[in-house]
Amino acid sequence: MIAVDVGGTFTDVVALQDGRIRTAKVSTDYTDVSGPVLAGAATLGVEGATVFNHASTHGLNAVITRRLPKIGFLTTEGHRDILDMGRVWRPAAAILDPRWRRSFGDAARPLVQRYLRRGIRERVTADGGVLFELDEAQARTELDVLRRCGVTGVAICLINAYVNPAHEVRLRELVREVLGDVPCSISSDVSPLAKEYARASTTVIDTFMKIIYSDYTARLEKGLAELGFTGQLNFADCAATLVPSGRAMEHPFRIVFSGPAAGTVACAHFGELIGEKDLLCADVGGTSCDISVVTGGEPFVNTTFELEHDLVVNALANDISSIGAGGGSIVAIGPAGEIQVGPDSAGAAPGPACYGRGGTLPTTTDTCLMIGIIDPQGFAGGEMTLDPALSRQAFEALDSEFTLAQRVRYAYEMAVNNMAEGVFNIAIKNGVDPRDYSLVAYGAAGPMLLPAVLDTVHCKQVIVPPNPGLFSALGLLSADQVFTANRSAYLVLTPEAAPRIDALFAEMEAQLAERLDPGTRVTFHRSMDAHLVGQSWETPFVPVPEGTIDGAAIGTMISSFHDTYEARSGNRFEMLPVEGVTFRVRAVLDTPKVTYPEIPGRDGEPLAPARTTVLRYLGDLDADGEGAQEAAVYDRAALRAGDVLDGPAVVHEGLSTTHVGAGQRATVGRYGELIIRRK
């Protein structure tokens, strides 16, 4: 089995063969994203592989940077500005800021320019009736405008189409007649759910992803075939569940944010192996720190997520928060002369100053190189040699009254503090006590920086899993293959509603069963999003019983709602009726998963460091000016189960470095994981 995670700085590739994990790391190339994927695949070899699981932030980066194709947007006449208005929500920090504008509004960087958003004469009522028939002549006129404007795709979202899609289906046929075979997404097919704006934004993103990923997928399939791959290519979705590439391209909006989600699944799978089911997961890469929560062995999943503030996508997604803190985060001087780190990043090009690729600004990677945590000769598995002199020049060039030692020390402390603040905020947001949770440190820079947050966040411990630099990619070998169907229908949960709800679930399960090969081992999981009558927002993932939905099943659904509502909000209102809004079925296929080999214990030969080194700027700067600490250096491959490492210590491996700070102790687990605690 092979998996690849295409990140903003590096493309990570892992292979599992005969119980052995092999890895490769290649710099991401924005001009040809498939190139590094194929290069990594060629390095590891794909002949005989049964699956190639793929996750990427390629589509997400295209949205964020607005490197997007030109598309048209068709909606009911009078509603063309729905994409500009969004939900009319402001972030908390901008409540009182008169200059604030949403990032995708017409006054900023719209996804679809207003002249490409066209109103169509038609109207369907909330109960599915037709108030005004589709005006096909007027629709053809508007489509001709889009044709002359040179659009390469069309997104269609008509009012109330989720209850009656007839007008959208006909409008899609007209698009084919006028514009030819261009990618076209209709909301009743992409996201047949209530709430127009979220349905519209999801449909627009789906159209973009069809254009962006269709050519990419074709190049990837062709390149893999040339390398001898004959297995199944799967794409991971936003919950890191796997879908065959052909099915994924039917609704590619689901794969726009797949990379970070894979890391959360990897944490949940590995946590189950070592008996740690309550986890704070932190993936520190070159650009960002992606933080998520696993409780009771299950990632926290949302029914929607935001690509930017108020830019909503209706897809099941692991709840992940990103902060601008990574190995490439730029060190700068603030307006008051203070040291700042991030959120701007040097990325892969030009990268940190020490890369020698033209970067002149110091970054967190330069900071750790100056301290001595990073081995300049062994970076990225020995593929790169770093230049400490360039890091020193970058720090010396900062316009600051601080000494060089202070600049490096404060840059390190600010980087650690930014991550500690992010982890603490996510814990509080999810209502968990970080003292009860283990912090999983992964990503190339995670083990290097996150153990230092123990004294600030007071997590139970920090766990550095095997192959942390490629752990998100390993998550793709820990994921299930899942197909999902959902339908919106506002139905108060009474015995009279049982036949309609039973028909909805029967229809969705039949639809999913048709997509599966005969004999496939599959488990169906039902749930619903519901609210108390009169509420605006739903409580998601309320369990729904299997079998026929009758009066007794309705009673079970109501009880399940109140239990779920109480668990999430701390309140219970059994005297109020419950209304179902969205009904959902997930078909989970039996999928092989990665296994981690156990490492042997130490047999007679005592643990000894490979060498010692001096870490500068971490001790008392007043004593010698450089705050030097002597640290033991270990090769991770030489560690054995049960070994104990007292800090300060540095553990080197191919694609990552772990720093065990002074006053900390690391214990090696049976799978080679490092468990770091305060002494």
PDB file of N, CA and C in Angstrom, residues 19 55 96 131 142 156 193 201 319 340 359 382 452 454 531 551 554 558 581 622 634 658:
ATOM      1  N   GLY A  19       5.067  -5.469   5.961  1.00  0.00           N
ATOM      2  CA  GLY A  19       5.158  -4.985   7.327  1.00  0.00           C
ATOM      3  C   GLY A  19       6.207  -3.920   7.557  1.00  0.00           C
ATOM      4  N   ALA A  55      -3.873  12.432  -0.621  1.00  0.00           N
ATOM      5  CA  ALA A  55      -4.462  13.608   0.021  1.00  0.00           C
ATOM      6  C   ALA A  55      -3.663  14.827  -0.413  1.00  0.00           C
ATOM      7  N   LEU A  96     -16.173  45.462  15.653  1.00  0.00           N
ATOM      8  CA  LEU A  96     -16.229  46.921  15.725  1.00  0.00           C
ATOM      9  C   LEU A  96     -15.310  47.595  14.700  1.00  0.00           C
ATOM     10  N   LEU A 131     -43.693  27.871  -8.486  1.00  0.00           N
ATOM     11  CA  LEU A 131     -44.376  29.161  -8.510  1.00  0.00           C
ATOM     12  C   LEU A 131     -44.240  29.799  -9.877  1.00  0.00           C
ATOM     13  N   GLU A 142     -28.753  34.372 -20.957  1.00  0.00           N
ATOM     14  CA  GLU A 142     -27.738  34.533 -19.921  1.00  0.00           C
ATOM     15  C   GLU A 142     -26.559  33.586 -20.151  1.00  0.00           C
ATOM     16  N   ILE A 156     -24.535  25.978 -10.533  1.00  0.00           N
ATOM     17  CA  ILE A 156     -25.960  26.313 -10.541  1.00  0.00           C
ATOM     18  C   ILE A 156     -26.543  26.051  -9.159  1.00  0.00           C
ATOM     19  N   LEU A 193     -29.132  20.070   0.455  1.00  0.00           N
ATOM     20  CA  LEU A 193     -29.403  20.416   1.846  1.00  0.00           C
ATOM     21  C   LEU A 193     -30.005  21.808   1.939  1.00  0.00           C
ATOM     22  N   SER A 201     -22.230  28.101  -2.020  1.00  0.00           N
ATOM     23  CA  SER A 201     -20.772  28.147  -1.925  1.00  0.00           C
ATOM     24  C   SER A 201     -20.169  26.760  -2.153  1.00  0.00           C
ATOM     25  N   ASP A 319     -12.674  18.346  12.459  1.00  0.00           N
ATOM     26  CA  ASP A 319     -12.587  19.726  12.946  1.00  0.00           C
ATOM     27  C   ASP A 319     -11.125  20.073  13.205  1.00  0.00           C
ATOM     28  N   GLN A 340       8.643  39.043  16.493  1.00  0.00           N
ATOM     29  CA  GLN A 340       7.422  38.378  16.056  1.00  0.00           C
ATOM     30  C   GLN A 340       7.789  37.157  15.214  1.00  0.00           C
ATOM     31  N   GLY A 359      16.484  33.028   0.028  1.00  0.00           N
ATOM     32  CA  GLY A 359      15.764  33.599   1.161  1.00  0.00           C
ATOM     33  C   GLY A 359      16.710  34.393   2.059  1.00  0.00           C
ATOM     34  N   GLY A 382      18.937  13.828   4.741  1.00  0.00           N
ATOM     35  CA  GLY A 382      20.225  13.980   4.092  1.00  0.00           C
ATOM     36  C   GLY A 382      20.141  14.501   2.674  1.00  0.00           C
ATOM     37  N   ALA A 452       8.338  21.450  24.034  1.00  0.00           N
ATOM     38  CA  ALA A 452       8.568  22.633  24.863  1.00  0.00           C
ATOM     39  C   ALA A 452       7.271  23.246  25.384  1.00  0.00           C
ATOM     40  N   LEU A 454       5.000  21.673  26.995  1.00  0.00           N
ATOM     41  CA  LEU A 454       4.545  20.943  28.182  1.00  0.00           C
ATOM     42  C   LEU A 454       4.474  21.843  29.411  1.00  0.00           C
ATOM     43  N   HIS A 531     -32.944  19.636  15.425  1.00  0.00           N
ATOM     44  CA  HIS A 531     -32.992  20.718  16.407  1.00  0.00           C
ATOM     45  C   HIS A 531     -34.343  20.713  17.108  1.00  0.00           C
ATOM     46  N   GLY A 551     -43.027   3.937  14.703  1.00  0.00           N
ATOM     47  CA  GLY A 551     -43.274   4.767  15.877  1.00  0.00           C
ATOM     48  C   GLY A 551     -42.264   4.543  16.983  1.00  0.00           C
ATOM     49  N   ILE A 554     -39.013   6.198  16.086  1.00  0.00           N
ATOM     50  CA  ILE A 554     -39.102   7.648  16.271  1.00  0.00           C
ATOM     51  C   ILE A 554     -38.843   8.003  17.738  1.00  0.00           C
ATOM     52  N   ILE A 558     -35.841  10.423  19.178  1.00  0.00           N
ATOM     53  CA  ILE A 558     -36.054  11.594  20.041  1.00  0.00           C
ATOM     54  C   ILE A 558     -35.171  11.500  21.284  1.00  0.00           C
ATOM     55  N   VAL A 581     -33.766  17.635  10.330  1.00  0.00           N
ATOM     56  CA  VAL A 581     -33.466  18.528   9.206  1.00  0.00           C
ATOM     57  C   VAL A 581     -32.698  17.795   8.113  1.00  0.00           C
ATOM     58  N   ASP A 622      22.569  35.395  30.688  1.00  0.00           N
ATOM     59  CA  ASP A 622      23.406  36.310  31.459  1.00  0.00           C
ATOM     60  C   ASP A 622      24.717  35.656  31.891  1.00  0.00           C
ATOM     61  N   TYR A 634      21.007  11.259  20.007  1.00  0.00           N
ATOM     62  CA  TYR A 634      20.682   9.856  19.752  1.00  0.00           C
ATOM     63  C   TYR A 634      20.194   9.682  18.323  1.00  0.00           C
ATOM     64  N   THR A 658      13.648  15.351  17.172  1.00  0.00           N
ATOM     65  CA  THR A 658      12.930  15.536  18.432  1.00  0.00           C
ATOM     66  C   THR A 658      13.852  16.201  19.444  1.00  0.00           C
TER      67      THR A 658
END
